[in-house]
Coordinates of C-alpha atoms in Angstrom, one line a residue:
X1 CA -23.1 -13.3 22.7
X2 CA -20.8 -16.1 20.8
X3 CA -18.5 -13.3 19.3
X4 CA -18.2 -11.8 22.4
X5 CA -17.0 -14.8 23.4
X6 CA -14.2 -15.1 21.2
X7 CA -13.6 -12.2 21.2
X8 CA -12.4 -12.4 25.5
X9 CA -11.2 -15.4 24.5
X10 CA -8.6 -14.6 21.7
X11 CA -7.8 -11.6 24.9
X12 CA -7.3 -13.9 27.3
X13 CA -4.4 -16.3 25.0
X14 CA -2.4 -13.1 24.4
X15 CA 0.4 -13.0 27.7
X16 CA 2.5 -10.6 26.0
X17 CA 3.1 -8.7 22.5
X18 CA 5.8 -7.4 20.6
X19 CA 5.4 -3.2 19.1
X20 CA 5.2 -3.4 15.4
X21 CA 3.2 -1.5 13.1
X22 CA -0.9 -1.8 13.0
X23 CA -2.1 -3.5 10.1
X24 CA -5.1 -1.9 7.6
X25 CA -7.5 -3.6 6.6
X26 CA -5.7 -4.7 2.6
X27 CA -9.5 -4.3 1.6
X28 CA -9.2 -0.8 2.4
X29 CA -5.5 -0.1 1.1
X30 CA -4.5 -1.6 -2.2
X31 CA -2.3 1.1 -3.3
X32 CA -0.3 1.4 -0.2
X33 CA 0.1 -2.7 -0.3
X34 CA 1.1 -2.2 -4.2
X35 CA 3.4 1.0 -3.4
X36 CA 4.8 -1.2 -1.0
X37 CA 5.1 -4.4 -2.4
X38 CA 7.4 -2.3 -5.2
X39 CA 9.5 -0.1 -2.5
X40 CA 11.0 -3.2 -1.5
X41 CA 11.7 -3.7 -5.1
X42 CA 13.7 -1.0 -5.6
X43 CA 15.1 -0.9 -1.7
X44 CA 16.9 -4.1 -2.2
X45 CA 18.0 -2.9 -6.0
X46 CA 19.4 -0.1 -4.3
X47 CA 21.0 -1.8 -1.0
X48 CA 24.3 -2.2 -3.7
X49 CA 27.4 -0.1 -3.9
X50 CA 28.0 -1.1 -7.5
X51 CA 27.2 0.9 -10.7
X52 CA 24.9 -2.3 -12.1
X53 CA 22.4 -4.3 -9.9
X54 CA 19.4 -6.5 -10.8
X55 CA 16.7 -7.8 -8.6
X56 CA 14.0 -10.5 -9.9
X57 CA 10.7 -11.0 -8.6
X58 CA 9.1 -14.9 -10.4
X59 CA 6.0 -17.0 -9.5
X60 CA 5.8 -20.3 -11.1
X61 CA 2.7 -22.9 -10.5
X62 CA 0.0 -24.5 -12.7
X63 CA -2.1 -21.5 -13.9
X64 CA 0.0 -18.8 -14.5
X65 CA 3.3 -17.5 -13.8
X66 CA 4.9 -14.0 -13.4
X67 CA 8.5 -11.7 -13.7
X68 CA 9.5 -9.5 -12.9
X69 CA 13.5 -7.9 -13.8
X70 CA 14.5 -4.8 -12.6
X71 CA 17.4 -3.6 -13.8
X72 CA 19.3 -0.2 -12.1
X73 CA 22.4 1.8 -13.4
X74 CA 24.1 4.4 -11.4
X75 CA 27.1 7.0 -12.1
X76 CA 27.7 9.8 -10.4
X77 CA 24.7 11.9 -10.5
X78 CA 23.2 9.7 -13.5
X79 CA 20.1 6.2 -12.8
X80 CA 19.0 4.6 -15.9
X81 CA 16.5 2.0 -14.9
X82 CA 14.9 -0.7 -16.8
X83 CA 11.4 -2.8 -15.7
X84 CA 10.1 -5.9 -17.7
X85 CA 7.2 -8.0 -16.9
X86 CA 6.3 -11.5 -18.2
X87 CA 2.8 -13.2 -17.8
X88 CA 1.9 -15.6 -19.5
X89 CA -1.0 -15.5 -21.7
X90 CA -0.3 -11.7 -21.9
X91 CA 2.0 -9.5 -23.6
X92 CA 5.1 -8.1 -21.9
X93 CA 5.1 -4.9 -20.5
X94 CA 8.3 -3.3 -20.1
X95 CA 8.7 1.1 -18.3
X96 CA 12.1 2.9 -17.7
X97 CA 13.3 5.9 -15.8
X98 CA 16.6 7.9 -16.3
X99 CA 17.2 10.5 -14.1
X100 CA 20.0 13.1 -13.5
X101 CA 20.3 15.0 -9.7
X102 CA 22.5 17.6 -9.0
X103 CA 21.7 18.7 -5.1
X104 CA 23.6 22.3 -5.6
X105 CA 22.7 23.0 -9.1
X106 CA 20.1 25.2 -11.3
X107 CA 19.5 21.9 -13.1
X108 CA 18.4 19.2 -9.7
X109 CA 16.5 16.7 -11.0
X110 CA 15.8 15.7 -14.6
X111 CA 13.6 12.5 -14.9
X112 CA 12.9 11.4 -18.4
X113 CA 10.4 7.6 -18.8
X114 CA 7.8 6.9 -16.4
X115 CA 7.8 8.1 -12.8
X116 CA 5.3 8.5 -10.6
X117 CA 5.1 12.4 -9.3
X118 CA 4.0 13.0 -5.8
X119 CA 2.6 16.1 -4.1
X120 CA 1.6 17.2 -0.7
X121 CA -0.6 15.4 1.2
X122 CA -2.5 13.7 -2.1
X123 CA -5.7 16.2 -3.2
X124 CA -3.6 16.2 -7.1
X125 CA -0.9 13.4 -7.0
X126 CA 0.2 11.1 -5.1
X127 CA 0.6 11.7 -1.1
X128 CA 4.5 13.0 -0.7
X129 CA 6.2 10.8 1.9
X130 CA 9.4 12.9 2.4
X131 CA 8.9 14.6 6.1
X132 CA 9.6 18.4 3.8
X133 CA 9.6 17.9 0.3
X134 CA 6.3 18.9 -1.0
X135 CA 7.0 17.6 -4.3
X136 CA 8.7 14.5 -5.6
X137 CA 9.2 12.6 -9.3
X138 CA 9.1 8.8 -8.0
X139 CA 10.3 5.8 -9.2
X140 CA 8.1 4.6 -12.4
X141 CA 6.2 1.8 -10.7
X142 CA 5.0 -1.1 -11.4
X143 CA 5.5 -2.3 -15.5
X144 CA 2.1 -3.7 -14.9
X145 CA -0.1 -0.8 -14.2
X146 CA -0.4 2.5 -16.5
X147 CA 2.2 4.9 -15.1
X148 CA 2.6 8.8 -16.3
X149 CA 5.5 8.8 -19.2
X150 CA 7.0 11.9 -19.8
X151 CA 9.8 14.2 -19.0
X152 CA 10.0 16.2 -15.5
X153 CA 12.4 19.0 -14.7
X154 CA 13.4 20.3 -11.2
X155 CA 15.6 24.3 -11.2
X156 CA 16.8 25.6 -8.1
X157 CA 18.1 28.5 -6.5
X158 CA 18.7 28.7 -3.2
X159 CA 15.9 27.3 -1.2
X160 CA 13.3 27.7 -4.1
X161 CA 12.7 24.9 -6.2
X162 CA 10.4 25.6 -10.2
X163 CA 9.3 22.4 -10.8
X164 CA 7.6 21.2 -14.6
X165 CA 6.5 17.4 -16.1
X166 CA 4.2 16.6 -18.6
X167 CA 3.0 13.3 -19.4
X168 CA 0.9 11.6 -22.6
X169 CA 0.3 7.5 -22.6
X170 CA -2.5 5.2 -23.4
X171 CA -4.7 4.2 -20.9
X172 CA -7.1 1.2 -20.4
X173 CA -10.7 2.0 -21.2
X174 CA -14.1 0.6 -21.1
X175 CA -15.5 2.4 -23.8
X176 CA -19.5 2.5 -24.0
X177 CA -20.6 4.6 -27.3
X178 CA -17.2 6.4 -27.3
X179 CA -17.7 7.3 -23.9
X180 CA -15.3 6.3 -21.1
X181 CA -17.6 4.6 -18.5
X182 CA -13.8 3.0 -16.8
X183 CA -10.5 4.0 -16.9
X184 CA -8.5 0.7 -15.6
X185 CA -5.0 0.8 -13.9
X186 CA -3.5 -2.9 -15.4
X187 CA -2.5 -3.1 -18.6
X188 CA -4.8 -4.5 -20.9
X189 CA -4.1 -5.1 -24.7
X190 CA -7.9 -6.7 -25.1
X191 CA -9.2 -3.3 -23.7
X192 CA -9.9 -0.4 -25.7
X193 CA -7.9 2.8 -24.9
X194 CA -7.5 5.9 -24.9
X195 CA -5.3 8.6 -24.6
X196 CA -4.0 10.4 -21.7
X197 CA -2.7 13.7 -21.0
X198 CA -1.1 15.2 -17.8
X199 CA 0.8 18.2 -16.9
X200 CA 2.1 20.0 -14.2
X201 CA 3.4 23.4 -12.8
X202 CA 4.4 24.2 -9.7
X203 CA 7.2 26.3 -6.7
X204 CA 8.6 24.3 -3.6
X205 CA 10.3 26.5 -1.4
X206 CA 12.5 24.6 1.8
X207 CA 13.2 27.0 5.5
X208 CA 14.9 24.4 7.2
X209 CA 12.3 22.4 9.5
X210 CA 9.5 24.0 7.0
X211 CA 8.4 23.4 3.2
X212 CA 5.7 25.3 0.9
X213 CA 4.6 24.9 -2.4
X214 CA 1.7 25.7 -4.7
X215 CA 1.4 23.6 -8.1
X216 CA -1.3 24.2 -11.1
X217 CA -2.0 20.7 -12.3
X218 CA -4.1 19.8 -15.8
X219 CA -5.3 16.0 -17.4
X220 CA -6.5 15.8 -20.6
X221 CA -8.9 12.2 -22.5
X222 CA -9.0 11.3 -26.1
X223 CA -12.7 10.3 -24.9
X224 CA -15.3 12.0 -22.5
X225 CA -16.8 10.3 -19.7
X226 CA -20.7 8.5 -20.1
X227 CA -20.6 9.9 -16.3
X228 CA -21.3 13.8 -16.5
X229 CA -20.2 14.9 -13.6
X230 CA -16.3 13.9 -14.9
X231 CA -14.3 16.8 -17.1
X232 CA -12.5 15.2 -20.3
X233 CA -10.4 18.6 -19.8
X234 CA -9.9 19.1 -15.6
X235 CA -7.4 22.0 -14.0
X236 CA -6.6 21.6 -10.3
X237 CA -4.5 24.4 -8.4
X238 CA -3.5 23.0 -5.0
X239 CA -1.1 24.7 -2.5
X240 CA 1.0 22.5 0.6
X241 CA 3.1 23.1 3.6
X242 CA 5.3 20.6 5.8
X243 CA 6.6 21.4 8.6
X244 CA 8.9 19.3 10.6
X245 CA 10.7 20.1 13.9
X246 CA 11.8 17.2 17.0
X247 CA 8.9 16.5 18.4
X248 CA 6.2 18.1 15.7
X249 CA 4.9 17.5 12.5
X250 CA 2.5 19.0 10.6
X251 CA 1.4 18.9 7.2
X252 CA -1.3 20.3 4.7
X253 CA -2.7 20.7 1.7
X254 CA -5.6 23.1 -0.1
X255 CA -6.7 22.3 -3.5
X256 CA -9.2 23.1 -5.9
X257 CA -10.4 20.8 -8.4
X258 CA -12.6 22.6 -11.0
X259 CA -13.7 24.7 -9.0
X260 CA -14.1 22.2 -5.8
X261 CA -12.7 22.7 -2.8
X262 CA -10.1 19.0 -1.0
X263 CA -8.7 19.8 2.5
X264 CA -6.5 17.2 4.1
X265 CA -4.2 18.6 6.9
X266 CA -2.0 15.8 9.8
X267 CA -0.6 17.4 12.6
X268 CA 1.7 14.4 14.6
X269 CA 2.7 15.5 18.1
X270 CA 5.0 13.1 21.0
X271 CA 4.4 14.1 24.6
X272 CA 6.7 11.3 25.7
X273 CA 5.6 8.4 26.4
X274 CA 2.2 9.2 23.6
X275 CA 2.5 9.6 20.2
X276 CA -0.4 11.0 18.3
X277 CA -1.7 11.7 14.9
X278 CA -4.6 13.9 13.9
X279 CA -6.4 13.7 10.2
X280 CA -8.9 15.5 8.6
X281 CA -9.8 14.7 4.8
X282 CA -12.6 16.8 2.7
X283 CA -13.1 16.1 -0.6
X284 CA -16.0 17.9 -2.4
X285 CA -15.4 16.9 -5.6
X286 CA -16.4 13.2 -7.2
X287 CA -14.2 13.0 -10.4
X288 CA -9.7 12.3 -8.5
X289 CA -7.3 13.4 -10.4
X290 CA -6.0 10.2 -12.3
X291 CA -3.1 10.0 -9.8
X292 CA -4.4 11.5 -6.7
X293 CA -4.4 9.4 -3.6
X294 CA -7.3 8.3 -2.0
X295 CA -9.0 10.3 -0.7
X296 CA -9.1 8.8 2.6
X297 CA -8.3 5.8 4.7
X298 CA -11.4 4.7 4.7
X299 CA -12.6 6.0 1.2
X300 CA -11.7 5.6 -2.1
X301 CA -14.2 8.0 -3.3
X302 CA -14.6 11.2 -3.9
X303 CA -17.4 13.7 -2.3
X304 CA -16.3 12.8 1.1
X305 CA -15.3 13.6 4.7
X306 CA -13.4 11.7 6.7
X307 CA -11.6 12.1 11.0
X308 CA -8.9 10.1 11.8
X309 CA -7.2 9.3 15.8
X310 CA -4.5 7.5 16.0
X311 CA -2.6 7.0 19.3
X312 CA 0.4 5.1 20.8
X313 CA 1.1 4.5 24.4
X314 CA 3.0 1.5 26.5
X315 CA -0.3 0.3 29.0
X316 CA 1.9 -1.6 31.5
X317 CA 6.5 -2.6 31.8
X318 CA 7.2 -4.1 28.0
X319 CA 2.9 -3.6 26.9
X320 CA 2.6 -1.1 24.4
X321 CA -1.8 -0.2 23.0
X322 CA -2.0 1.4 20.1
X323 CA -5.9 3.0 19.1
X324 CA -7.1 3.5 15.5
X325 CA -10.2 5.4 15.0
X326 CA -11.2 6.8 11.6
X327 CA -14.9 7.8 10.3
X328 CA -15.9 8.7 6.7
X329 CA -19.0 10.2 5.5
X330 CA -20.4 11.6 2.2
X331 CA -21.4 15.1 1.6
X332 CA -24.8 15.8 1.7
X333 CA -25.0 19.5 1.3
X334 CA -28.0 19.8 3.9
X335 CA -27.5 18.6 7.5
X336 CA -24.5 15.9 8.7
X337 CA -23.6 12.9 6.5
X338 CA -24.2 9.8 8.0
X339 CA -21.2 8.2 9.2
X340 CA -19.2 5.2 8.6
X341 CA -16.3 3.8 11.1
X342 CA -13.1 1.6 11.4
X343 CA -12.3 1.3 15.1
X344 CA -8.7 -0.8 15.4
X345 CA -7.0 -2.2 19.2
X346 CA -4.1 -2.6 18.9
X347 CA -1.7 -5.3 21.7
X348 CA 2.3 -5.9 21.4
X349 CA 4.7 -7.4 24.6
X350 CA 8.5 -7.6 24.5
X351 CA 9.6 -10.5 27.2
X352 CA 13.5 -11.6 26.5
X353 CA 12.8 -14.5 24.6
X354 CA 8.7 -14.1 23.1
X355 CA 6.2 -11.3 22.2
X356 CA 3.7 -11.0 20.8
X357 CA 1.1 -8.3 19.0
X358 CA -2.4 -9.2 18.9
X359 CA -5.1 -6.5 16.7
X360 CA -8.6 -6.5 16.9
X361 CA -11.3 -4.3 13.9
X362 CA -14.0 -3.4 13.4
X363 CA -15.2 -2.2 10.1
X364 CA -18.9 -1.0 8.9
X365 CA -19.7 -3.1 6.0
X366 CA -19.9 -0.2 3.4
X367 CA -16.5 0.7 4.0
X368 CA -15.3 -3.1 2.5
X369 CA -17.7 -2.7 -0.7
X370 CA -16.0 0.8 -1.4
X371 CA -13.1 -1.1 -1.7
X372 CA -14.2 -3.9 -4.4
X373 CA -13.6 -6.1 -2.2
X374 CA -14.6 -10.1 -2.0
X375 CA -16.8 -9.3 1.4
X376 CA -19.8 -7.2 -0.8
X377 CA -22.8 -9.0 1.3
X378 CA -25.2 -7.2 2.5
X379 CA -23.8 -7.3 6.2
X380 CA -23.7 -4.5 8.6
X381 CA -20.4 -5.2 10.6
X382 CA -17.1 -6.8 10.1
X383 CA -14.6 -7.5 12.4
X384 CA -11.2 -9.3 12.1
X385 CA -8.9 -10.4 14.8
X386 CA -5.2 -11.4 14.3
X387 CA -2.1 -12.5 17.0
X388 CA 1.3 -12.9 16.1
X389 CA 3.4 -15.0 17.9
X390 CA 7.5 -15.0 18.1
X391 CA 9.6 -17.1 20.4
X392 CA 13.3 -17.4 20.1
X393 CA 14.7 -20.7 21.5
X394 CA 18.2 -19.9 20.9
X395 CA 20.0 -17.5 18.5
X396 CA 19.4 -18.9 15.7
X397 CA 16.0 -20.8 15.9
X398 CA 13.0 -18.8 16.2
X399 CA 9.2 -20.6 16.2
X400 CA 6.2 -18.3 14.9
X401 CA 2.9 -18.4 14.8
X402 CA 0.0 -16.3 12.9
X403 CA -3.6 -17.0 13.2
X404 CA -6.4 -14.2 11.8
X405 CA -9.7 -14.3 12.3
X406 CA -13.0 -12.9 10.3
X407 CA -16.5 -12.4 12.0
X408 CA -19.5 -11.5 9.4
X409 CA -22.5 -10.8 11.6
X410 CA -26.0 -11.0 9.9
X411 CA -29.3 -11.4 11.6
X412 CA -30.0 -14.8 9.7
X413 CA -26.1 -15.9 10.6
X414 CA -22.7 -16.0 11.6
X415 CA -20.7 -16.3 8.6
X416 CA -16.6 -16.8 9.6
X417 CA -13.2 -17.2 8.4
X418 CA -9.7 -18.5 9.7
X419 CA -5.9 -18.6 8.2
X420 CA -3.2 -19.7 10.8
X421 CA 0.0 -20.7 9.8
X422 CA 3.1 -22.2 12.3
X423 CA 6.7 -22.4 11.6
X424 CA 10.4 -23.0 12.4
X425 CA 12.9 -20.6 11.3
X426 CA 17.0 -21.0 11.8
X427 CA 18.9 -18.1 10.5
X428 CA 22.8 -18.6 11.2
X429 CA 25.3 -15.6 9.7
X430 CA 23.9 -15.3 5.5
X431 CA 21.7 -18.3 5.5
X432 CA 18.2 -19.1 6.8
X433 CA 15.8 -21.3 6.0
X434 CA 11.7 -21.6 7.0
X435 CA 9.4 -24.8 6.8
X436 CA 5.4 -24.4 8.3
X437 CA 2.5 -25.4 8.1
X438 CA -1.1 -23.3 7.1
X439 CA -4.6 -23.6 7.1
X440 CA -7.9 -21.5 6.5
X441 CA -11.6 -22.1 5.5
X442 CA -13.0 -19.2 3.7
X443 CA -16.6 -18.2 2.2
X444 CA -14.6 -15.2 0.1
X445 CA -11.3 -14.8 0.1
X446 CA -9.0 -13.9 2.8
X447 CA -5.9 -11.0 1.4
X448 CA -3.0 -11.7 3.5
X449 CA -0.7 -8.7 2.9
X450 CA 3.0 -10.0 1.4
X451 CA 5.6 -7.6 0.3
X452 CA 8.0 -10.2 0.0
X453 CA 7.2 -12.7 -1.7
X454 CA 3.4 -12.7 -2.9
X455 CA 2.4 -11.5 -6.1
X456 CA 2.3 -7.8 -7.8
X457 CA -0.5 -7.2 -6.0
X458 CA 1.6 -7.1 -2.7
X459 CA -0.7 -9.7 -1.1
X460 CA -1.5 -13.2 -1.1
X461 CA -5.2 -14.4 -1.6
X462 CA -6.3 -17.7 0.5
X463 CA -9.5 -18.6 -1.1
X464 CA -12.2 -21.2 -0.4
X465 CA -9.8 -23.9 2.0
X466 CA -7.0 -25.5 1.7
X467 CA -4.0 -26.7 4.1
X468 CA -1.0 -26.5 2.8
X469 CA 3.2 -26.7 3.5
X470 CA 5.8 -24.7 2.9
X471 CA 9.6 -23.8 2.8
X472 CA 11.3 -21.1 2.6
X473 CA 15.1 -20.4 2.1
X474 CA 17.3 -17.5 1.9
X475 CA 21.0 -16.5 1.0
X476 CA 23.3 -13.5 1.2
X477 CA 26.7 -13.9 0.1
X478 CA 28.4 -10.3 -0.9
X479 CA 26.2 -8.6 -3.8
X480 CA 24.0 -12.2 -4.4
X481 CA 20.7 -12.5 -2.1
X482 CA 18.4 -15.4 -2.8
X483 CA 14.9 -16.0 -1.5
X484 CA 12.6 -18.5 -2.3
X485 CA 9.6 -20.2 -1.3
X486 CA 8.2 -23.5 -2.7
X487 CA 3.9 -24.1 -1.5
X488 CA 2.3 -27.6 -1.6
X489 CA -1.3 -28.0 -1.3
X490 CA -2.5 -31.2 0.7
X491 CA -5.5 -31.5 -0.6
X492 CA -5.5 -31.1 -4.5
X493 CA -1.5 -31.5 -4.6
X494 CA -1.6 -27.3 -5.8
X495 CA 2.5 -26.3 -5.9
X496 CA 3.5 -22.5 -6.5
X497 CA 7.4 -21.6 -5.9
X498 CA 8.5 -17.9 -5.6
X499 CA 11.7 -16.6 -6.5
X500 CA 13.4 -13.8 -5.4
X501 CA 17.1 -13.1 -7.1
X502 CA 19.1 -9.6 -7.2
X503 CA 22.7 -9.0 -7.5

């Protein structure tokens, strides 16, 4: 009863709500959040119209300093990107990408260096976010993480493209008796390495709103795996298609990995005033290709299937509603799988000077444990609530309020966590400032998505309990921009500073 009383009170607090994107649980979506952080860096780099641009993310705090320096030079059809990361007490890491591209030439794209290849819906490579394209080379990733290092090219004739890429790099691994027990994404000079090789060959066709293609993929490792289900040399073939026309969008991918099938499909349509997306995923194998997308929204494991349904619709004048429902089950061969679910209700309201949003989420605890988060206790259900309020005092001054509440259901006791933040923000032309306070309390860690300042994981981790004051400053003059945030703890004097500098 206490749980339901809390939820009802929170709903009554919401007098109005602003339309915004539904937020997925950070523990279930680390790759997406990290990609958003990297994407922000490149958006800031590419926003400059000059031939050279520079962007820097810098974090200074008591026990760890971190910096990422990104540079981009471009002239006509040629672009060179350089990335350097530096962390206290750790080795610096570097990557680069040299890219040549021309839409109407036979050699449509040449890529040398680090890249993130994407294909279809992500059964064998990353998911391609382009509405009609099937394949993409992608930008160089975070230099702290392993990224394919090699070369690729795209050859074209009319509406047809032929794609070829190959890469080889050392991958951090845990080796036991000469076999791989764990492969790591983050670079670490203190771990053993194993050589990783991958290659792909594909053909893609684009016909107005329709695109389709087929690709063969292979990967190999210097060492074998300790898990007998995993292959040292793995091969796959994938067929993918996309269709995007006015208010209807569909995409599908059918792949075989070592003879085992994978199916991914999405259908989105808008029948005013409704927006809906239906999705289905089935991965019949345990070993996912090294750079494939998550097997589903809720799981990063193979041998599972998942059904999702998302809907957005107006509930009343200026009030919008979003529902996110997804169930995931392990493929057991006989009988029905044991389904696990995630359910989200999101409401938003727009008024003249005030916007508010509330999100209520429910998760089966096993889903969170799959993501290797801090919430791994044997609790049956997790609940999340998030409330955001923005009120404009004037054209230049706004008040902001963010609140998060986490409830973990258990028969013997209740475990609760919260995080709230109040601030006042001022914006005048190209100069802005924001000041406020934060407070939180948790038995574990609360992960707050932060793709602007935050660290390279795209989240801000609030651990244990603390009270903070913070100050943000931002300025944009001609081609120069600077954003900074200072955080100061009330309890232990802990201080951190974030800088984002770009030219």
